Every structure is written in C-alpha cells, then in structure tokens.
mmCIF file of C-alpha atoms in Angstrom:
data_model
loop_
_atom_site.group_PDB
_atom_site.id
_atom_site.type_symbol
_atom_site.label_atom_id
_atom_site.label_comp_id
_atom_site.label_asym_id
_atom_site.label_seq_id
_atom_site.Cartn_x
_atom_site.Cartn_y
_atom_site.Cartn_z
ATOM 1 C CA UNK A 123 54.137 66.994 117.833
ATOM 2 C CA UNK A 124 53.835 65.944 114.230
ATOM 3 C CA UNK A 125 57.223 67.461 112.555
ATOM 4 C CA UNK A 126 56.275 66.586 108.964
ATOM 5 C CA UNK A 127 53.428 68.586 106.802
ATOM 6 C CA UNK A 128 50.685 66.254 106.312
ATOM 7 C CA UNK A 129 51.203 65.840 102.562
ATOM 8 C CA UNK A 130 54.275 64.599 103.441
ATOM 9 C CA UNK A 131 53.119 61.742 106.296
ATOM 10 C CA UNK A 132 53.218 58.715 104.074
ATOM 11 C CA UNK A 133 56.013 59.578 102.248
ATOM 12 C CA UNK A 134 58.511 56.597 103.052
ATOM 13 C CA UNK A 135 62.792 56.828 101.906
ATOM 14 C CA UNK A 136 63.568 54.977 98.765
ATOM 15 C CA UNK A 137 66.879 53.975 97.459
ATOM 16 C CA UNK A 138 67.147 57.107 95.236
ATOM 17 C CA UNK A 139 66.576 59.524 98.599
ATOM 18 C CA UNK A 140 69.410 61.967 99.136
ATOM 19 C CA UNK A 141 70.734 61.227 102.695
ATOM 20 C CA UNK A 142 71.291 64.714 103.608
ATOM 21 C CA UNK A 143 67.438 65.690 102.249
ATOM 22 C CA UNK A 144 65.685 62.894 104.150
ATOM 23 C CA UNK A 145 67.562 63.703 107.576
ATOM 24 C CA UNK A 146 66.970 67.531 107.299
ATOM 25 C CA UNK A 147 63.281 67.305 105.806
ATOM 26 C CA UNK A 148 61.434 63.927 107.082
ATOM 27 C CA UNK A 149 61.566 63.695 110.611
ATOM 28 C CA UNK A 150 58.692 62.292 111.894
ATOM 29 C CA UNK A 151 58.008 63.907 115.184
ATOM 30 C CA UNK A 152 59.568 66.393 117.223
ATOM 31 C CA UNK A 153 59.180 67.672 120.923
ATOM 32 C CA UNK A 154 57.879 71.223 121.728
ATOM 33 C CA UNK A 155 60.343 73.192 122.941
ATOM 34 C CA UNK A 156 60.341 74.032 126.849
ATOM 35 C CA UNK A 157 57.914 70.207 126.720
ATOM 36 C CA UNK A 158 59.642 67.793 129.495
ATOM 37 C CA UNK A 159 56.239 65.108 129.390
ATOM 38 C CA UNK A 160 58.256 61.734 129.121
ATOM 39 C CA UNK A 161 55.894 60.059 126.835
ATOM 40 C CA UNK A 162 56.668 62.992 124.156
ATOM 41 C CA UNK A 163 60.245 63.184 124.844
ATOM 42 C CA UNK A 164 60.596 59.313 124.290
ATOM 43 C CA UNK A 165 58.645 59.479 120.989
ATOM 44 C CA UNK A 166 60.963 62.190 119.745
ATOM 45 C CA UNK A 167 63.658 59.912 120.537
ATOM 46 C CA UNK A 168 62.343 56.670 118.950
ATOM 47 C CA UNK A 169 61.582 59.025 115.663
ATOM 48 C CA UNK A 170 65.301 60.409 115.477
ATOM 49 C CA UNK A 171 66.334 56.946 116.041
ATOM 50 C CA UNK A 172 63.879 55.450 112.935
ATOM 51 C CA UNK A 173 65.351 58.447 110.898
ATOM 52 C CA UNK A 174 68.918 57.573 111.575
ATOM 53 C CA UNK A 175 68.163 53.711 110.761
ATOM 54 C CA UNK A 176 66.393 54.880 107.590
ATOM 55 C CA UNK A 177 69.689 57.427 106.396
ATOM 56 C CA UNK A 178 72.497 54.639 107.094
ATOM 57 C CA UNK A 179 70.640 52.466 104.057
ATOM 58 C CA UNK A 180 70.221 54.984 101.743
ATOM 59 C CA UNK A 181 73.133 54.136 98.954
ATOM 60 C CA UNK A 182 75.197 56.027 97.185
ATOM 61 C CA UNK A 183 73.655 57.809 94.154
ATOM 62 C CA UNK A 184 74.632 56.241 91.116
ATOM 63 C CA UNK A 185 75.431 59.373 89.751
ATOM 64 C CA UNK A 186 78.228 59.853 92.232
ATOM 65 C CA UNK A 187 81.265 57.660 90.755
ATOM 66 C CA UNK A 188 80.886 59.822 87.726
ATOM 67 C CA UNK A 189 81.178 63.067 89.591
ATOM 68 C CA UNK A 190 83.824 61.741 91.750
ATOM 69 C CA UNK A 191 85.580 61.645 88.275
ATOM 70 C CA UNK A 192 85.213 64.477 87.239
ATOM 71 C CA UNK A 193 86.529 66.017 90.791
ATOM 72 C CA UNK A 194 89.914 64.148 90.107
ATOM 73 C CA UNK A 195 89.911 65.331 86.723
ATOM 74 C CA UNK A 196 89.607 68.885 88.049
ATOM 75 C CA UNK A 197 92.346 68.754 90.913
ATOM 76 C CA UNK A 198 94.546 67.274 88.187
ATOM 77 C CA UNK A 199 94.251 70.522 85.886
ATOM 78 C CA UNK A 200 94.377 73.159 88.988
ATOM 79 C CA UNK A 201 97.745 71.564 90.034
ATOM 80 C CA UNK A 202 96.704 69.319 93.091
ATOM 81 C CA UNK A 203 98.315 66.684 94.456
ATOM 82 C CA UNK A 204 95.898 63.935 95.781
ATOM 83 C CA UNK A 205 96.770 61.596 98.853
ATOM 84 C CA UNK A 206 93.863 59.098 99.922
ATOM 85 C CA UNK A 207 92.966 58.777 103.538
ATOM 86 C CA UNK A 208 91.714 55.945 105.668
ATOM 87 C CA UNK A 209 89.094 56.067 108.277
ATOM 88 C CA UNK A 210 90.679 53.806 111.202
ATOM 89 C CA UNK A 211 87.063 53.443 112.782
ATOM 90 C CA UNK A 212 84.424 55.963 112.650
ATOM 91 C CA UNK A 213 84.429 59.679 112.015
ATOM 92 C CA UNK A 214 82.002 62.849 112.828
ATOM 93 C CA UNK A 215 82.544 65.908 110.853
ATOM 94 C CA UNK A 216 80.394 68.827 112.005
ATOM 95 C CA UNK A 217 79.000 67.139 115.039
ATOM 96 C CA UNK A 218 77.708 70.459 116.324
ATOM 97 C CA UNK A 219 76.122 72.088 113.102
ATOM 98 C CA UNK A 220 72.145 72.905 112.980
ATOM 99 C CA UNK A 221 69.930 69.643 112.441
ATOM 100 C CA UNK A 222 66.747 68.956 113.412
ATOM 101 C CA UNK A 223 68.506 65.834 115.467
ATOM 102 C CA UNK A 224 70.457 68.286 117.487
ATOM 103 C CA UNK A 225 73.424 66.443 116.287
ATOM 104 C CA UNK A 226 75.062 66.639 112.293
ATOM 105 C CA UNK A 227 77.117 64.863 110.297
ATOM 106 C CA UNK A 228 78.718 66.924 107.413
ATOM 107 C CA UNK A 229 76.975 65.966 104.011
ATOM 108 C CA UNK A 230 77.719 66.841 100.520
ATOM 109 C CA UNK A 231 74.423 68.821 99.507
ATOM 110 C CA UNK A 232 73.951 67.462 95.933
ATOM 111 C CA UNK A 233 74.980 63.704 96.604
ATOM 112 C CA UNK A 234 74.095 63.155 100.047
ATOM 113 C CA UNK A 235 77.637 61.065 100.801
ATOM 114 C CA UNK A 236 79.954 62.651 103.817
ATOM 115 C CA UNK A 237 82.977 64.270 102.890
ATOM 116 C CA UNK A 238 85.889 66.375 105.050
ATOM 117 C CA UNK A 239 85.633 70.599 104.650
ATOM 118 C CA UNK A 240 88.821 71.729 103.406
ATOM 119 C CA UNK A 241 88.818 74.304 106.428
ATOM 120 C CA UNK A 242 88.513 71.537 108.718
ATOM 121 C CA UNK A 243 91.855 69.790 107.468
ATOM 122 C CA UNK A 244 93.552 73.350 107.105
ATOM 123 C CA UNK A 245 92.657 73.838 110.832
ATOM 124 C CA UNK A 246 94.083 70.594 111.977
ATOM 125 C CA UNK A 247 97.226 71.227 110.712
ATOM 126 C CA UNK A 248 97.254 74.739 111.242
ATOM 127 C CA UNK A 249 96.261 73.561 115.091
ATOM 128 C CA UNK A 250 98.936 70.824 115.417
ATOM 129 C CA UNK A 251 101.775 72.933 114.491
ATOM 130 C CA UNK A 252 101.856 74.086 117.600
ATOM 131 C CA UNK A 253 103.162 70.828 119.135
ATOM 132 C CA UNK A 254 106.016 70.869 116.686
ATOM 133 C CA UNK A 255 109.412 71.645 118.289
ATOM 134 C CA UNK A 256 110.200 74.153 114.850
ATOM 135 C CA UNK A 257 109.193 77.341 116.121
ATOM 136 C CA UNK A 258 109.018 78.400 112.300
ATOM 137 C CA UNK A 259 105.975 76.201 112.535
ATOM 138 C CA UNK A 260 104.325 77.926 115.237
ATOM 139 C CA UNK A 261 101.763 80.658 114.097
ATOM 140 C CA UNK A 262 104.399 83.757 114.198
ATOM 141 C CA UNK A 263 106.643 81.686 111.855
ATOM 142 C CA UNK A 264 107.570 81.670 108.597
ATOM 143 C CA UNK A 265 106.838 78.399 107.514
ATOM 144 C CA UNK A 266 103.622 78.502 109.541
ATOM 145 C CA UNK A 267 102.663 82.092 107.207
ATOM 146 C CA UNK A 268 103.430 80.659 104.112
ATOM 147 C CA UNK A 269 101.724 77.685 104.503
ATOM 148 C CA UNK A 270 98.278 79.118 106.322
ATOM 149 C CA UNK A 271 99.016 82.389 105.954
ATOM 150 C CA UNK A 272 98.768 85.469 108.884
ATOM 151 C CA UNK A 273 95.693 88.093 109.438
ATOM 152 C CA UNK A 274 96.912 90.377 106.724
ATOM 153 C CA UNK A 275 97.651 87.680 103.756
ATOM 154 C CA UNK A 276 96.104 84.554 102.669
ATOM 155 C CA UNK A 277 98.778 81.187 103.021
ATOM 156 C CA UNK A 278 99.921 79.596 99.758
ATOM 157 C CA UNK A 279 98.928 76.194 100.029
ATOM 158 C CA UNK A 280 94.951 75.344 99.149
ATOM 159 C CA UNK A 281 93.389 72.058 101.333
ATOM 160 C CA UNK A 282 90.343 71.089 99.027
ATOM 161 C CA UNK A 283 87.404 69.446 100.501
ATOM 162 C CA UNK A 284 88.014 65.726 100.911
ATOM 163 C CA UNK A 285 85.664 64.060 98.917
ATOM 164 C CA UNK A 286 84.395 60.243 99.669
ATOM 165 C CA UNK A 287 86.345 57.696 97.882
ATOM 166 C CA UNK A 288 83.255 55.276 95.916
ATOM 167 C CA UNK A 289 83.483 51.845 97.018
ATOM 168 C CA UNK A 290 85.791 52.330 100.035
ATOM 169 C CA UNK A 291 83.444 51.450 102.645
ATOM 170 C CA UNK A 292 82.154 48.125 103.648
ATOM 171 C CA UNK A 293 79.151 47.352 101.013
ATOM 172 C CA UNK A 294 79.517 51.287 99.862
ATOM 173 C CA UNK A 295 77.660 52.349 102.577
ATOM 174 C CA UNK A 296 79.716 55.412 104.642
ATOM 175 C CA UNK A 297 77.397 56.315 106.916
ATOM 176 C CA UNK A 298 76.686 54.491 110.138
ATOM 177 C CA UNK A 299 74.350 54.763 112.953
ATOM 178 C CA UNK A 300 75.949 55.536 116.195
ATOM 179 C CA UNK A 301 74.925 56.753 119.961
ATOM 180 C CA UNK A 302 76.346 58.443 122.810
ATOM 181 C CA UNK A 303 74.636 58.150 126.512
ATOM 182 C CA UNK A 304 73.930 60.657 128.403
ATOM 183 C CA UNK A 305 73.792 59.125 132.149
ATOM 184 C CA UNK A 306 73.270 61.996 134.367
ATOM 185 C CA UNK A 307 71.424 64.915 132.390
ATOM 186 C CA UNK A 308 70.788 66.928 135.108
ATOM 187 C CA UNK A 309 74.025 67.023 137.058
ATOM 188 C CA UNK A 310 75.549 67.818 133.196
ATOM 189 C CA UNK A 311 72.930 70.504 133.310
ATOM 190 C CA UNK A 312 73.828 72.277 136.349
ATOM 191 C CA UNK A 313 71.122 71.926 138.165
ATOM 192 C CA UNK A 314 72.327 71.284 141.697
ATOM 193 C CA UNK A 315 71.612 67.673 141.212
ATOM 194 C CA UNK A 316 74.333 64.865 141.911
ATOM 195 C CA UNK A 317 74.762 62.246 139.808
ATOM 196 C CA UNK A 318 73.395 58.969 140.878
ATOM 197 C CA UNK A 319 72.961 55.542 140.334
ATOM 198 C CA UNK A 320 69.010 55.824 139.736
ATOM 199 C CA UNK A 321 69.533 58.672 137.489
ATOM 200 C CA UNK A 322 67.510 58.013 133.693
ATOM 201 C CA UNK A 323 70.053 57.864 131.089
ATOM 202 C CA UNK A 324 69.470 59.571 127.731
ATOM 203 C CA UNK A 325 70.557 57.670 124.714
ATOM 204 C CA UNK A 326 71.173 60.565 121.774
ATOM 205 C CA UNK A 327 71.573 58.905 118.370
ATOM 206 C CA UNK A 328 74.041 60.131 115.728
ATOM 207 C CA UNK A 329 75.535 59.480 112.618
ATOM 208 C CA UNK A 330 79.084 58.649 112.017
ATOM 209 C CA UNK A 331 81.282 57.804 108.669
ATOM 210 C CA UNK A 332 83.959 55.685 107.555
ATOM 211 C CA UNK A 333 85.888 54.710 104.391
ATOM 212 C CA UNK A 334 88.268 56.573 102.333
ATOM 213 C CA UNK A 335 88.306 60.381 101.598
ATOM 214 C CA UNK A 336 90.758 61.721 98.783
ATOM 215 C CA UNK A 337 92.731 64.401 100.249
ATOM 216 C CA UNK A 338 94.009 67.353 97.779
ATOM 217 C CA UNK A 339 96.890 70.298 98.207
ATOM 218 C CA UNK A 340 97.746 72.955 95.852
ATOM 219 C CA UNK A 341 100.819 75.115 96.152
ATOM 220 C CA UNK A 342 100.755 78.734 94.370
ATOM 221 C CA UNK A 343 103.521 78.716 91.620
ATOM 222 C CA UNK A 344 106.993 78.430 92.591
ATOM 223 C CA UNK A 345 105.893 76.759 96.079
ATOM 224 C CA UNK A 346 105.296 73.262 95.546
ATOM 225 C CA UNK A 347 107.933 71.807 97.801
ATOM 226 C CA UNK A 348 105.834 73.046 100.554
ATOM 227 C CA UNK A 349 102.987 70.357 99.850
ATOM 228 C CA UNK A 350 105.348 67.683 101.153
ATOM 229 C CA UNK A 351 105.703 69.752 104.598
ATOM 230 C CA UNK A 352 102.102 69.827 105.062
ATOM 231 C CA UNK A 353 101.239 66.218 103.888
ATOM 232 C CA UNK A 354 103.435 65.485 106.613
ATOM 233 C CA UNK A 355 102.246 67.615 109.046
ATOM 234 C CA UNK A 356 99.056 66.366 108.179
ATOM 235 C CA UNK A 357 99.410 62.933 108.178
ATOM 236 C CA UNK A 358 100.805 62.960 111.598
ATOM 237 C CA UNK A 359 97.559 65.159 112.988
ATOM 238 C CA UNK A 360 95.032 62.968 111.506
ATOM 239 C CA UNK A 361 96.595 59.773 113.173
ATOM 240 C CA UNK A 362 97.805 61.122 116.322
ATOM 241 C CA UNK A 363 95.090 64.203 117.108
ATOM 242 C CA UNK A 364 91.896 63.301 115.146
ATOM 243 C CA UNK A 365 89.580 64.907 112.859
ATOM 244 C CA UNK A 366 86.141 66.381 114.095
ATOM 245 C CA UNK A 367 84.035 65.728 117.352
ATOM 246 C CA UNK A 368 84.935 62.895 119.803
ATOM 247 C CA UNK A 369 88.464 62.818 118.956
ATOM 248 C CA UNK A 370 89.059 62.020 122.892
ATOM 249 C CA UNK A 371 86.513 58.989 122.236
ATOM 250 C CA UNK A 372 88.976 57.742 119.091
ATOM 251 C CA UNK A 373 86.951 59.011 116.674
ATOM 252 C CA UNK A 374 88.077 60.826 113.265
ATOM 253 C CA UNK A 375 92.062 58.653 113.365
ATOM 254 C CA UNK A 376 92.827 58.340 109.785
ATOM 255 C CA UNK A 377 95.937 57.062 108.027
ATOM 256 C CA UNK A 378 97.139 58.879 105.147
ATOM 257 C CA UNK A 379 98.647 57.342 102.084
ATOM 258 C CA UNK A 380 101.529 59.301 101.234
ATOM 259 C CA UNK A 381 102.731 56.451 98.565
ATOM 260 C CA UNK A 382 99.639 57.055 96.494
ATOM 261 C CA UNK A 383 100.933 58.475 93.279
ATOM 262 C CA UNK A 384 100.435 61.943 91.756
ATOM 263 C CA UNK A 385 98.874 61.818 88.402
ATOM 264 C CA UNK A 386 101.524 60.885 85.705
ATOM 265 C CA UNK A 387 102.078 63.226 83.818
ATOM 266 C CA UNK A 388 105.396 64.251 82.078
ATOM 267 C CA UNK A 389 105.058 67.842 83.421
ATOM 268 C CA UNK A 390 104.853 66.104 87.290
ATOM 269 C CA UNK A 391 107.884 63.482 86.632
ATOM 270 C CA UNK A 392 109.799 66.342 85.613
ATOM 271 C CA UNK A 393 109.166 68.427 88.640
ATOM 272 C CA UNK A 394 109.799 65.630 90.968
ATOM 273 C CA UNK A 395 112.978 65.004 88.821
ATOM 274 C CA UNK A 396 114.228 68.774 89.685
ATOM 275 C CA UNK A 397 112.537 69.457 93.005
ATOM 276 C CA UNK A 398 114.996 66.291 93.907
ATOM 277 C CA UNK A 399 118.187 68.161 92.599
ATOM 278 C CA UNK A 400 119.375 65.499 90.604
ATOM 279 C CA UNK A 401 119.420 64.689 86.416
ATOM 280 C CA UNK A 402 118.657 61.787 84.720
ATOM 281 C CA UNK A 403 121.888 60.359 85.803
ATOM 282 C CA UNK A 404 121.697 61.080 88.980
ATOM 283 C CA UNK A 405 124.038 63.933 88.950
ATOM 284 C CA UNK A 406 123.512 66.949 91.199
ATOM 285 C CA UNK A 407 121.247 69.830 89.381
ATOM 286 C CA UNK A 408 123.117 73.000 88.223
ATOM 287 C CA UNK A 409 122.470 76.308 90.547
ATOM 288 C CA UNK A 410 124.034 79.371 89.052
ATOM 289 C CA UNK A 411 126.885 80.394 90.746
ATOM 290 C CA UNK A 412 127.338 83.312 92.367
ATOM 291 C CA UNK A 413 127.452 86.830 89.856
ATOM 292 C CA UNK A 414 125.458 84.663 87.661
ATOM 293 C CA UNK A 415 122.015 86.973 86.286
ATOM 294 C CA UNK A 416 118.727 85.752 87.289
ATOM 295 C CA UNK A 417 115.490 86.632 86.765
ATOM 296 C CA UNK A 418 112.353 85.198 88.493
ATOM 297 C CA UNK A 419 109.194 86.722 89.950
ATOM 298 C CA UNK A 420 108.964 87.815 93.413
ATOM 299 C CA UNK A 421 106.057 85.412 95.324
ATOM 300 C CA UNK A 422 106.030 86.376 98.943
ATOM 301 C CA UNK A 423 106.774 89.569 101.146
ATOM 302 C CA UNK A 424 107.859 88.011 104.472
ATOM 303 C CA UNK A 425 107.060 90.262 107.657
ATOM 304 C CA UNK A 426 110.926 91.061 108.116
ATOM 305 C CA UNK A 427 110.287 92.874 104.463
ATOM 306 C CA UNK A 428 112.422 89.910 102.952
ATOM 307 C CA UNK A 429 111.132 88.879 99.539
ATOM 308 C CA UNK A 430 110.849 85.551 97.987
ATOM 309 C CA UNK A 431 111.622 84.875 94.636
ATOM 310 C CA UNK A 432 110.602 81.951 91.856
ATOM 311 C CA UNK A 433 113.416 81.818 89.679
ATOM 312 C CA UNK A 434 112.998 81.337 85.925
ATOM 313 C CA UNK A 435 114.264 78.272 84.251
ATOM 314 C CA UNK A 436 115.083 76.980 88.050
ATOM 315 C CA UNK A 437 113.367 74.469 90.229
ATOM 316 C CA UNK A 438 111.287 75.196 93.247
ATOM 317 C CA UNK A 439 113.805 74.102 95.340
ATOM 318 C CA UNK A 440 115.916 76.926 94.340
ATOM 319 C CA UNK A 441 114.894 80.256 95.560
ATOM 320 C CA UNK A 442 116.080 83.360 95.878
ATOM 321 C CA UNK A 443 116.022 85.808 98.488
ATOM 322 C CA UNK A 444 115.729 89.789 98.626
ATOM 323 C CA UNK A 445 117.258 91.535 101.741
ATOM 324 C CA UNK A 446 114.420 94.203 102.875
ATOM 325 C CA UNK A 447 116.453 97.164 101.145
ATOM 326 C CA UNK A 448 116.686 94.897 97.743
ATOM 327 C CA UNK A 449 112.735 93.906 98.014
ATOM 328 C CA UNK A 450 111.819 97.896 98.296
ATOM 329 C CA UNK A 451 108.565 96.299 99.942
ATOM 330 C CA UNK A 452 107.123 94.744 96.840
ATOM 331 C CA UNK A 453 104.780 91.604 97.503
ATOM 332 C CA UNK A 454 104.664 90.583 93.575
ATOM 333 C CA UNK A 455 106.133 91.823 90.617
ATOM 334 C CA UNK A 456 109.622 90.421 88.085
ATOM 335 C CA UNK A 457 112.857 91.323 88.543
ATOM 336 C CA UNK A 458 116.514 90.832 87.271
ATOM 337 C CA UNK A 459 119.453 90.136 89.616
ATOM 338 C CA UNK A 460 122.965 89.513 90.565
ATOM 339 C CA UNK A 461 123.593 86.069 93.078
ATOM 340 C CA UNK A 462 125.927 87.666 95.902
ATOM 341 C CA UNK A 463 125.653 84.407 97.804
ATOM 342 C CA UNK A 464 124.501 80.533 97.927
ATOM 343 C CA UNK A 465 123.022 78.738 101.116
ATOM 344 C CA UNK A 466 121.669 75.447 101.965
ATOM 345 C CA UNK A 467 118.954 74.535 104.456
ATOM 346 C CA UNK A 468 116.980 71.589 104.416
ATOM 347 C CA UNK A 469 116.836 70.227 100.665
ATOM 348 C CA UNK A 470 116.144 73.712 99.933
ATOM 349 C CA UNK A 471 118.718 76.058 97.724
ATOM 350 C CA UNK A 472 118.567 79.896 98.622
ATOM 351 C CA UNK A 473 120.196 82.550 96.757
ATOM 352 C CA UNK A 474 120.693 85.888 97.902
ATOM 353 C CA UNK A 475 119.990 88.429 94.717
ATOM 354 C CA UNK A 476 120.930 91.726 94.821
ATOM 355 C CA UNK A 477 119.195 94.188 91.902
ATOM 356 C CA UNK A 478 120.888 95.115 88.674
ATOM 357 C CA UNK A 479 119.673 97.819 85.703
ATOM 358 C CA UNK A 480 120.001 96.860 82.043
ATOM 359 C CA UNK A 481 122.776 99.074 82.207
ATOM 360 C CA UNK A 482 124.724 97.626 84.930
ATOM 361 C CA UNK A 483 125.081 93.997 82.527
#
C-alpha cells in the first residue's frame, strides 16, 4: 500500500532534508499488516531500501558546526570534561526503537546527524563494572554508588549525550547504509520449519554510523577525581564490549582519546595541579595534620551511614570522612571538625574528622 499522503507523492529529498524527518515521514510504500503476497512484501522492501539510499546522502545541515559550538561552549561552563571518541567501523545506536523500517538508528531530532544517549554510555559502564575484579565496582559498592548511584540516590557523575564531531567522517557523511540477512525466517520464527538450503533469504536494510562523537563527564563538586575512574572504565567498555546493537557482529568498538585536552582554563590547570598533590615545584601538597580544624561540606551519605566530606581550601583528592555516629545521618549540610587520623588509598587522601562546637576551639 501507498505509505505517503498523496500531497506528499512527488515530494523528492533535497540536500536541506533533515535525515531523521525524511526516514520517519517519506516512506514510499508499506505492507499491510498480517499481508504475506510476495509481490507486496518485495516492494516494501525495495522502498525501505530507496529510503535508506536517499538518508545516507543527505549532508549535514550547515547550521550544525555552529551548534556543535555552542554545545562545547556549554559543557565548558557546567564543568565537563570532554574526551573524543572514534568509531573503529560502524555503529547502531537504538537498533530496536519504533521506525517505520522496523529497524532505527538514533538521530538528533533538530539536526538529523546520529549521536550516542548519555544513558546508553552510563549503562555501558555501569554494565561492564561487573567484569572488574574491584568488588567496590560491582553494583553493591561504593565506588559503583557514587559513580551511578543505587535505587534510593542519584550517582554523582553526569554522561552527556555524545554529540557527532563535524567533519569526522569520510566526506562528512555519518550515516551509512547497511544490511543484515535473514536466511531462514521461518525456522527463526518458530514455526516447526527446519532450516534449509532452499529456504528464501530476507535481506533487512539498516542504517549504521561512524566518525567521531565528543564524549562529556561532570562530577558534582568536590568529586572530580572520579571522572578519571570512569573515563577509564569507559574507555575500556567501548573497545572491548561495544556500544549498541550487533556488538557480537563488531559493531559500536570505539577508541577513546583520553589525551584530548580539557579546556584551558586557569581554574582547570589549577585543579589538575592539586588533584596531583604536588606545587609548582613539584613538592608534595600540604594536608593538615592531625588536630588541625577543618571545615568542608558533607557530599555523600554512604549506606554504612559514613559521610563524605569536601574540604574547604583542600583539593578533591583530600577528603574527609565521618564515622556513622559523627555523620548523625546527614546526606548534605557544613560542618567544622577535628582530624583524629590520616590514610592513604589510591592517590586519594582521607581524613577521619571528628565534630567540634565553637566552644570546644
């Protein structure tokens, strides 16, 4: 049957079309459901195909660079630190979604280009934790809470959506026809049928992407030397697992760039200066010793009632804990304390603080 209105029939895609309008709107002719007459069912086929073809040579809007900007500009000023990642081959994002092709390809719905969901990288590396041998990565862990957070409390680390880099793929074209075959329908359909050598195969066209996708974290204050864990973690599940469908086919592989520098800005050098623990010259960064008065506001109520705390006028990779009868079960809120005792794990400074009054100074 005719899938387009008829004021619509001669309407042919231009190079202004938006990619994601054209494949959701302009189909030319689709199948009746419950129809199995060949003749129909290969004309659907041919008219996904022609749609496909059409899609893959729309370009990118001109408009797009200048929004891409404006993105960057954006992450800079909420914090984000921005890591660019490679398509090895091709990737599908959202495979399964609703489409009149029975087969997606996740779009960005004012520019038409593909891009990566920030939920679908947060569930990758949420996912591939599990294969890590830290059990404080697993998801009843502490690193694994902060990070993605539990059922009761959101994690602290934001994964923006991935937004196509301009230019990065060959002639600035991202997406790319592609098929899978399906050789034995009705066996896969459970139909009592064995698969065969005269069986029809069923070619289903789909679209894939490549080129380069800018990748974003953001830590909540006091947190940021957890955006290095989770690059990493990252990184290692986008080249080793795969992001989207057919990651058992090799698709959605993707090398991220972890030498791709953070905006420079003084504010940034000077957090990677003290996140390091070193001065200028190299020297070791002063923690307060222990007796020493702090004060900091507490960020995070762990589920053994320990409470985190971002020390003022200290780097993030100082903080201080608050034993579950210190914390008195607060999740936020500033206090003033005493440093009982100094540990180190990791890179990472903690200090336990116990309480003190104004009139305990």
């Amino acid at each position: 049957m005719i899938a387009r209105r008829p004021t619509l029939a001669g309407v042919s895609h231009s190079m202004s079309t938006n990619a994601g309008l054209w494949l959701d709107k302009y189909l030319r002719e689709q199948r009746e459901r419950d129809t199995h007459e060949h003749e129909q069912g290969q004309a659907t086929i041919q008219a996904r195909q022609e749609l496909i073809r059409q899609a893959v040579t729309i370009p990118v809007p001109e408009m797009y660079p200048a929004y891409y900007q404006r993105w960057q500009q954006a992450l800079v000023q909420h914090g984000a630190r921005p890591r660019s990642a490679k398509v090895q081959g091709r990737m599908v994002i959202g495979l399964g979604d609703e489409s009149v092709l029975e087969t997606a390809v996740a779009l960005h719905h004012t520019y038409g280009v593909p891009y990566i969901p920030g939920s679908a990288l947060k569930g990758l590396a949420a996912s591939f934790t599990q294969q890590l041998e830290d059990k404080q990565w697993h998801p009843d862990g502490e690193a694994y809470a902060i990070v993605f957070g539990t059922p009761e409390q959101a994690g602290f680390i934001i994964f923006w959506d991935a937004l196509y880099v301009p230019g990065s793929a060959v002639e600035d074209q991202p997406l790319c026809a592609d098929v899978m075959t399906v050789h034995h329908p009705e066996y896969y359909q459970n139909k009592n049928s064995a698969p065969a050598d005269w069986d029809s195969p069923t070619p289903i066209p789909f679209l894939s992407a490549t080129g380069a996708y800018l990748v974003a974290l953001t830590a909540q204050p006091g947190l940021e030397v957890w955006v290095d864990a989770t690059f990493e973690i990252l990184g290692t599940a986008l080249v080793n697992a795969g992001i989207g469908g057919k990651t058992s086919s090799g698709y959605g592989r993707l090398s991220l760039d972890l030498a791709v520098a953070d905006p420079a800005t003084p504010e940034r050098s000077l957090m990677l200066t003290q996140t390091s623990g070193q001065d200028a010259q190299g020297q070791q960064s002063v923690t307060p010793s222990k007796g020493a008065i702090v004060t900091g506001q507490i960020t995070l109520l762990r589920h053994d009632k320990w409470a985190e705390v971002r020390l003022n006028k200290l780097p993030p990779s100082v903080i201080g804990l608050l034993s579950p009868d210190q914390s008195l079960g607060q999740a936020s809120g500033g206090i003033r304390a005493r440093i009982i005792r100094q540990e180190q794990q990791g890179g990472v400074t903690y200090l336990l603080l116990e309480r003190v009054k104004k009139d305990q100074l």
